[in-house]
Short mmCIF file of C-alpha atoms in Angstrom, two decimals:
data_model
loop_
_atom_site.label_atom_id
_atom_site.label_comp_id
_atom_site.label_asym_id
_atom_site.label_seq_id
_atom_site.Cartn_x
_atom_site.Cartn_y
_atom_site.Cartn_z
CA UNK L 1 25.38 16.13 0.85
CA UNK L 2 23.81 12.74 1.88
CA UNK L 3 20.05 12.12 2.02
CA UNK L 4 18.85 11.51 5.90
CA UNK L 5 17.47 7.99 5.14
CA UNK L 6 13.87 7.69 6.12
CA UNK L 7 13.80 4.73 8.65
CA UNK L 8 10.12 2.80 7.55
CA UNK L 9 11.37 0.14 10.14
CA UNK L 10 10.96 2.50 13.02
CA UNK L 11 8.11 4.52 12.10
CA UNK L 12 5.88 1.52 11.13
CA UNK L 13 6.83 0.02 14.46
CA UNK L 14 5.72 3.51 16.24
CA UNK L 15 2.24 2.94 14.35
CA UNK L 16 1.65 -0.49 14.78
CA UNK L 17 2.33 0.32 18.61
CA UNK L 18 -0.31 3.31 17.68
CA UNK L 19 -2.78 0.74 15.97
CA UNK L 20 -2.49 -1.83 19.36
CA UNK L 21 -3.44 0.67 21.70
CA UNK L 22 -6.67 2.19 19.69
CA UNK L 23 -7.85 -1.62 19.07
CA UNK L 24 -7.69 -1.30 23.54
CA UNK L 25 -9.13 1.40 23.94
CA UNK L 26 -11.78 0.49 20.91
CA UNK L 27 -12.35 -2.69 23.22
CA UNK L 28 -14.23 -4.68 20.84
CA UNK L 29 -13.48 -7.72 18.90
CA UNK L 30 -11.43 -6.66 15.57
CA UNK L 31 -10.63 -9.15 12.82
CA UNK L 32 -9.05 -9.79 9.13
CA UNK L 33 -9.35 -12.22 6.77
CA UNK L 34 -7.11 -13.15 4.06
CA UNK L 35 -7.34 -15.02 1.15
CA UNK L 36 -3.81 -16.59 -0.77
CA UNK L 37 -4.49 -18.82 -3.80
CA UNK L 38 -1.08 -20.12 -4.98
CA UNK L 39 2.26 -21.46 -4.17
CA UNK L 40 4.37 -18.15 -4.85
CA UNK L 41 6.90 -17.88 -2.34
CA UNK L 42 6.71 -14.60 -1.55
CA UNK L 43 3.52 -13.90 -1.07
CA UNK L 44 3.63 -17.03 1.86
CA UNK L 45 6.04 -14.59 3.58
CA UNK L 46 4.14 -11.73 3.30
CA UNK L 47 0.61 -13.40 4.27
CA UNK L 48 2.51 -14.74 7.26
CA UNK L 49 4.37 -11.12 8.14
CA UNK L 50 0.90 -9.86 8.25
CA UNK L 51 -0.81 -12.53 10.45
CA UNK L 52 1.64 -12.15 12.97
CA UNK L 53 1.55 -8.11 12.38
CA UNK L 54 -2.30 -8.41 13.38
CA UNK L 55 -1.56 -10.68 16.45
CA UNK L 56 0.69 -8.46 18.21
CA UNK L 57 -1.51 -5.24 17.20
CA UNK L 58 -4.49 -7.14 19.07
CA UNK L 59 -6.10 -8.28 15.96
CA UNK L 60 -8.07 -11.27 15.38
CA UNK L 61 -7.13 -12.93 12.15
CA UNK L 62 -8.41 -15.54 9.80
CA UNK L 63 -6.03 -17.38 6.77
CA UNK L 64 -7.54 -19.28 4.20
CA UNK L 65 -5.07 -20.92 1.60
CA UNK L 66 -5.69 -22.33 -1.35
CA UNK L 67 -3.87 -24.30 -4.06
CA UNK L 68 -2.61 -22.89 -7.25
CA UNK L 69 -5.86 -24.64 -9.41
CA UNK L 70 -8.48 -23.78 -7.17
CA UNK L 71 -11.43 -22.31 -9.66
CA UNK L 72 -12.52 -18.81 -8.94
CA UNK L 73 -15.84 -19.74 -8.09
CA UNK L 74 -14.56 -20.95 -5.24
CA UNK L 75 -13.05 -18.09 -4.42
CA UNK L 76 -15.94 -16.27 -5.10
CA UNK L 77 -18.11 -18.04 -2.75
CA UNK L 78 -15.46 -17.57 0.15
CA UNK L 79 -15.71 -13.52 -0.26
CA UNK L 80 -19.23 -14.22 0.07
CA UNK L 81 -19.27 -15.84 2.99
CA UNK L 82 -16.66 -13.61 4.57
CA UNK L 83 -18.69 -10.36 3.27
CA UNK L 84 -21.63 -11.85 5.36
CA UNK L 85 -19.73 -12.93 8.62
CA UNK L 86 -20.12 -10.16 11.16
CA UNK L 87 -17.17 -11.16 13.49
CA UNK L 88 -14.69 -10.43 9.99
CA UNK L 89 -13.95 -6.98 9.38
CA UNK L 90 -11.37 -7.08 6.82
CA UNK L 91 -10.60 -8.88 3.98
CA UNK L 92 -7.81 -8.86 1.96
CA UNK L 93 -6.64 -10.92 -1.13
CA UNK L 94 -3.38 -11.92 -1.45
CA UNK L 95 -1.71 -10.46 -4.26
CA UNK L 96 -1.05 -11.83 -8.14
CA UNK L 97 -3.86 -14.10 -8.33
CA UNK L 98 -2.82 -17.49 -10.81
CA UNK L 99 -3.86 -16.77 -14.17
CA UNK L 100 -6.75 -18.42 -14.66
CA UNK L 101 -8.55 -15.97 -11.82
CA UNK L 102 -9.34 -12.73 -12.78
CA UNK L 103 -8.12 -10.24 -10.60
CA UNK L 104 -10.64 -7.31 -10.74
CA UNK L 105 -13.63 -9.93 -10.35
CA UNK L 106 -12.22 -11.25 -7.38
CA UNK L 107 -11.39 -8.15 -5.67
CA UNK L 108 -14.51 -6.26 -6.88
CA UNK L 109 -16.58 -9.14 -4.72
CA UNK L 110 -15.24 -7.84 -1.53
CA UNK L 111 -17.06 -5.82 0.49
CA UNK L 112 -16.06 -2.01 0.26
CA UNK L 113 -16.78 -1.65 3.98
CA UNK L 114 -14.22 -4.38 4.55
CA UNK L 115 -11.96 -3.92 1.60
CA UNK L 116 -8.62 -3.11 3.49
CA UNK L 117 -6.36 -2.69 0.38
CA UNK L 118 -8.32 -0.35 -0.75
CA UNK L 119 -9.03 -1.16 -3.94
CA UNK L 120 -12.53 -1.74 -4.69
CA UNK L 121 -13.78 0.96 -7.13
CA UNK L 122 -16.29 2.73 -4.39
CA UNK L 123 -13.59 2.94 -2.06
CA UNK L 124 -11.07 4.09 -5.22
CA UNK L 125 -13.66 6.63 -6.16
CA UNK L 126 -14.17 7.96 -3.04
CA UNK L 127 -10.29 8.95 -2.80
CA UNK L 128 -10.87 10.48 -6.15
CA UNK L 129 -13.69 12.60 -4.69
CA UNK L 130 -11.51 13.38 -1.98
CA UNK L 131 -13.08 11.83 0.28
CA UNK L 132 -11.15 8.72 1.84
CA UNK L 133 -12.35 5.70 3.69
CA UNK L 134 -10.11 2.76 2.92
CA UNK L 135 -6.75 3.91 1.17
CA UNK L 136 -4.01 1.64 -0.43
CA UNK L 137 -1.43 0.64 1.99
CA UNK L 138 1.15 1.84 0.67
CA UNK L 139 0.48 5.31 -0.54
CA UNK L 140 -0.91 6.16 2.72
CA UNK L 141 2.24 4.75 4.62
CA UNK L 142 4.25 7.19 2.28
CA UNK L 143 2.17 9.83 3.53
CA UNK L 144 2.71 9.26 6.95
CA UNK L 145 6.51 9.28 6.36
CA UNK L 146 6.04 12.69 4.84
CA UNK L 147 4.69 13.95 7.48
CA UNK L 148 6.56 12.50 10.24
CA UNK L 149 9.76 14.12 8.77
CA UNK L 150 8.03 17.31 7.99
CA UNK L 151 8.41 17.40 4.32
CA UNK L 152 6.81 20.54 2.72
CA UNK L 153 4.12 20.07 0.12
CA UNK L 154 1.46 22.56 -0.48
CA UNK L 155 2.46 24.81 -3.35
CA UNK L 156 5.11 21.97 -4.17
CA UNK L 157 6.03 19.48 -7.62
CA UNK L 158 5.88 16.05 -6.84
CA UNK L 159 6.68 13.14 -9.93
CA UNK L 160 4.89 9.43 -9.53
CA UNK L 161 6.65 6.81 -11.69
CA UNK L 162 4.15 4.53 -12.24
CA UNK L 163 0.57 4.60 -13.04
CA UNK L 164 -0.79 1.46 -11.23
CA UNK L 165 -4.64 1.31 -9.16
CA UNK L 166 -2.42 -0.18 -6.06
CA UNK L 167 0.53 2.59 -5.91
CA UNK L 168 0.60 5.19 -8.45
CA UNK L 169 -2.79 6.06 -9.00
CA UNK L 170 -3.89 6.66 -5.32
CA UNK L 171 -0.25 7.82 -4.41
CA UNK L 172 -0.98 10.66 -7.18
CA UNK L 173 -4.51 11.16 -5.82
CA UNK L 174 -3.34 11.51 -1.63
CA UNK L 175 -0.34 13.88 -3.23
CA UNK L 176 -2.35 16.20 -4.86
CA UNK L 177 -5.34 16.43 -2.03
CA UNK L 178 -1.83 18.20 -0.13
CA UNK L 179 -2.25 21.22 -3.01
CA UNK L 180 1.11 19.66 -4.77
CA UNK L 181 1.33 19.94 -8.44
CA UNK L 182 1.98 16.48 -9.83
CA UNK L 183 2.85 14.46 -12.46
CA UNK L 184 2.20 10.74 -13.22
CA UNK L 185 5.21 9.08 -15.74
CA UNK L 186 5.08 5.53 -16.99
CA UNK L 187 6.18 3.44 -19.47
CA UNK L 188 6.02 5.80 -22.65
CA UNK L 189 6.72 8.98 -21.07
CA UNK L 190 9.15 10.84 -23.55
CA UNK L 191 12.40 12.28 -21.51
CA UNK L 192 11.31 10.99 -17.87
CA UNK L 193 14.55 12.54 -16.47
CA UNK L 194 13.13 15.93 -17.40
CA UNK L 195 10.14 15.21 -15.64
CA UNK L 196 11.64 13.44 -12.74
CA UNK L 197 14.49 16.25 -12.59
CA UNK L 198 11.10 18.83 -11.55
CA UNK L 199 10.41 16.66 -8.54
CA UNK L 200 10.43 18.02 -4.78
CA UNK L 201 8.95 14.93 -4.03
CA UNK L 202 9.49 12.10 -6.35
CA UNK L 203 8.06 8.49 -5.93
CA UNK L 204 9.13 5.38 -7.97
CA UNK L 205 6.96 2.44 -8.30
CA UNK L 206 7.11 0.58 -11.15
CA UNK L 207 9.72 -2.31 -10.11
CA UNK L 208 12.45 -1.56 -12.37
CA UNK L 209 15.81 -1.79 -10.82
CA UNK L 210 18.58 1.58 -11.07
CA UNK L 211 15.78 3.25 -13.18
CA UNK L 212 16.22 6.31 -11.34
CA UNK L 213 20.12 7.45 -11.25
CA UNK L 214 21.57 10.64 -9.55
CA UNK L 215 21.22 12.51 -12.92
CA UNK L 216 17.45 12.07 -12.25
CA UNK L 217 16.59 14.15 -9.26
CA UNK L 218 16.77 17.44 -8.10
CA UNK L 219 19.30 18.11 -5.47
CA UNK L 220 17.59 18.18 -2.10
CA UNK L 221 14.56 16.29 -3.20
CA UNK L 222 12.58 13.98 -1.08
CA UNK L 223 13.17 10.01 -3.02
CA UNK L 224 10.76 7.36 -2.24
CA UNK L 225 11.32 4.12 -3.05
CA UNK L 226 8.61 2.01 -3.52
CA UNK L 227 10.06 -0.61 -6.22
CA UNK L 228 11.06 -3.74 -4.56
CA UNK L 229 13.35 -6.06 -6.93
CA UNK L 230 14.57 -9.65 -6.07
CA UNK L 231 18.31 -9.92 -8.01
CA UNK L 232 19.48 -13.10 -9.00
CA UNK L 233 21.93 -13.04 -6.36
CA UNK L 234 18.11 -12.88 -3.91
CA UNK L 235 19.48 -9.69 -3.08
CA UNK L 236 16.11 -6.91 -2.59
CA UNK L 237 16.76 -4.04 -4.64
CA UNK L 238 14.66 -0.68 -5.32
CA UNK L 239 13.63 1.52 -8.30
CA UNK L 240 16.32 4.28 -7.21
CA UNK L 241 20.33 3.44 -7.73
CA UNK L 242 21.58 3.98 -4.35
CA UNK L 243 23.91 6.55 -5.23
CA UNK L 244 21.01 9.24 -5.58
CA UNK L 245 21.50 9.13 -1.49
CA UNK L 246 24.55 11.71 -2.22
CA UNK L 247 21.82 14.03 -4.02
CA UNK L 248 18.23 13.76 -2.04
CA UNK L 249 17.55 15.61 1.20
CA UNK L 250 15.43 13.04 2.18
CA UNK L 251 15.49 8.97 1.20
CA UNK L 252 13.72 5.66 1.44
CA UNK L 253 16.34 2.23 1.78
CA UNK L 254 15.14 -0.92 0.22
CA UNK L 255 14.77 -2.66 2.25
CA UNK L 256 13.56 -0.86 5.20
CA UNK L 257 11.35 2.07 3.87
CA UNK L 258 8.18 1.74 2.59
CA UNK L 259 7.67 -1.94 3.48
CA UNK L 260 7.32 -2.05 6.93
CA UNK L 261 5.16 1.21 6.50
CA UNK L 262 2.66 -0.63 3.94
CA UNK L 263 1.91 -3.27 7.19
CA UNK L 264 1.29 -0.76 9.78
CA UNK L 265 -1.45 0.95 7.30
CA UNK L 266 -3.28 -2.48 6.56
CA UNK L 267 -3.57 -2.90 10.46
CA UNK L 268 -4.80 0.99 10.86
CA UNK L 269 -7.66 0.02 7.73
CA UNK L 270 -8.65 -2.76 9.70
CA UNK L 271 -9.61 -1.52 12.60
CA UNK L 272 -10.87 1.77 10.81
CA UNK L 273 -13.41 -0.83 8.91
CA UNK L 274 -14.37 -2.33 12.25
CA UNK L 275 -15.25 1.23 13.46
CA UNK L 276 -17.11 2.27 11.05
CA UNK L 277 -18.89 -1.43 11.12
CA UNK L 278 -19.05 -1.28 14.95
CA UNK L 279 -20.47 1.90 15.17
CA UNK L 280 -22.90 0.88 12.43
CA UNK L 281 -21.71 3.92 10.36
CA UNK L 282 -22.45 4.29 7.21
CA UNK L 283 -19.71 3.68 4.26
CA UNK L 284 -18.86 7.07 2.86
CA UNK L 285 -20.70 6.69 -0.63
CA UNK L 286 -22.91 3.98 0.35
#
């Protein structure tokens, strides 16, 4: 048996297409703002993946850089000023911060009505409560794969590896609102093949390359992949050893899966802020 590989390439494509023609028919002025501090490589790419993501969904967007030494308070004072400017209604900050900023006080500044990560604690509480405004990218993309191919889940096991506020966390939290019995592993979970080996649906995020080997997973599982690993050869690796395709039913590719997915969501949160801003409606919790 080989896994039928869930294409993230095509299906965030078929949303971002989706996205485009509700910012039309919305028909008013939708924009996001992002925020990189830093010279790291990667997150340049990214930053610029999602500009031009934004552009051909219809959406307005704004990209203030900064060098690696810039003091938080400056960054600080920028969220303000973005919180405060009606024509912005996203903002999202780029992804590790230089050491010298902290992280949560940074992203705790932003606006939960324009937090488009999802990761303010209001907007992290209310997916706790079960009742979702702004979700995490990425767990939310997964969701929309799982439903796209069908994938059974009430009554179901499903295994997170990886306990983190951006993936695990809400991934476990979206998961179990389906009625699936689930388990969160990390870093000093004792026998994590046993656990993983219970899985219908099992979800890696924790960036460790081959951590989870054929052995792992239950034949006919659904895998997602969520790791993404740079080799020393630049090659972009997963979590999951490839070879687990001859075991799941259903499979992310890195790259290719979740990736592309975790774009198409941060356009859908944008324009779901602006909505709710538009429309003057009131942020769920608020």
């Amino acid at each position: 048996m080989t896994a039928v590989r869930i294409d993230g390439k095509q299906l965030g494509l078929k949303v971002r297409a989706e996205v485009a023609e509700d910012v039309r028919a919305f028909g008013q002025h939708v924009c996001l703002a992002t925020i990189l501090v830093g010279d790291d490589p990667a997150s340049h790419v990214y930053v610029g993946s999602k500009h031009k993501a934004s552009h051909e969904a219809g959406i307005d967007s704004r990209d203030h850089r900064f060098p690696s030494d810039t003091a938080e308070t400056e960054i600080l004072d920028l969220i303000t000023e973005l919180n405060a400017d009606d024509a912005v209604d996203g903002i999202l900050v780029q992804l590790p911060l230089p050491e010298h900023i902290d992280e949560p006080t940074v992203l705790r500044a932003v606006d939960p009505a324009k937090d488009v990560d999802g990761f303010h604690p209001q907007n992290a509480g209310l997916l706790y409560l079960g009742e979702p405004f702004l979700v995490p990218a990425t767990p939310s993309g997964v969701m929309v794969m799982l439903a796209e191919h069908g994938v059974e889940l009430e009554g179901k096991e499903a295994v997170v590896i990886g306990r983190s506020e951006i993936v695990g966390k809400p991934m476990a939290m979206l998961l179990l609102a389906e009625h699936m019995t689930v388990t969160i592993c990390h870093s000093r979970t004792v026998d994590l093949a046993d656990h993983a080996r219970r899985a219908d649906v099992l979800v890696s995020a924790v960036g460790r390359p081959g951590l989870v080997i054929p052995e792992m997973v239950k034949p006919g599982a659904t895998v997602i992949d969520v790791g993404v690993n740079r080799t020393g050869e630049g090659k972009l690796v997963g979590d999951v050893d490839p070879e687990v395709f001859e075991v799941a039913g259903l499979m992310t590719p890195v790259p290719g899966g979740v990736g592309p997915m975790t774009i198409a969501m941060l356009l859908r949160n944008t324009l779901t802020a602006a909505q709710h801003r538009r429309a003057q409606v009131a942020v769920p919790g608020s």
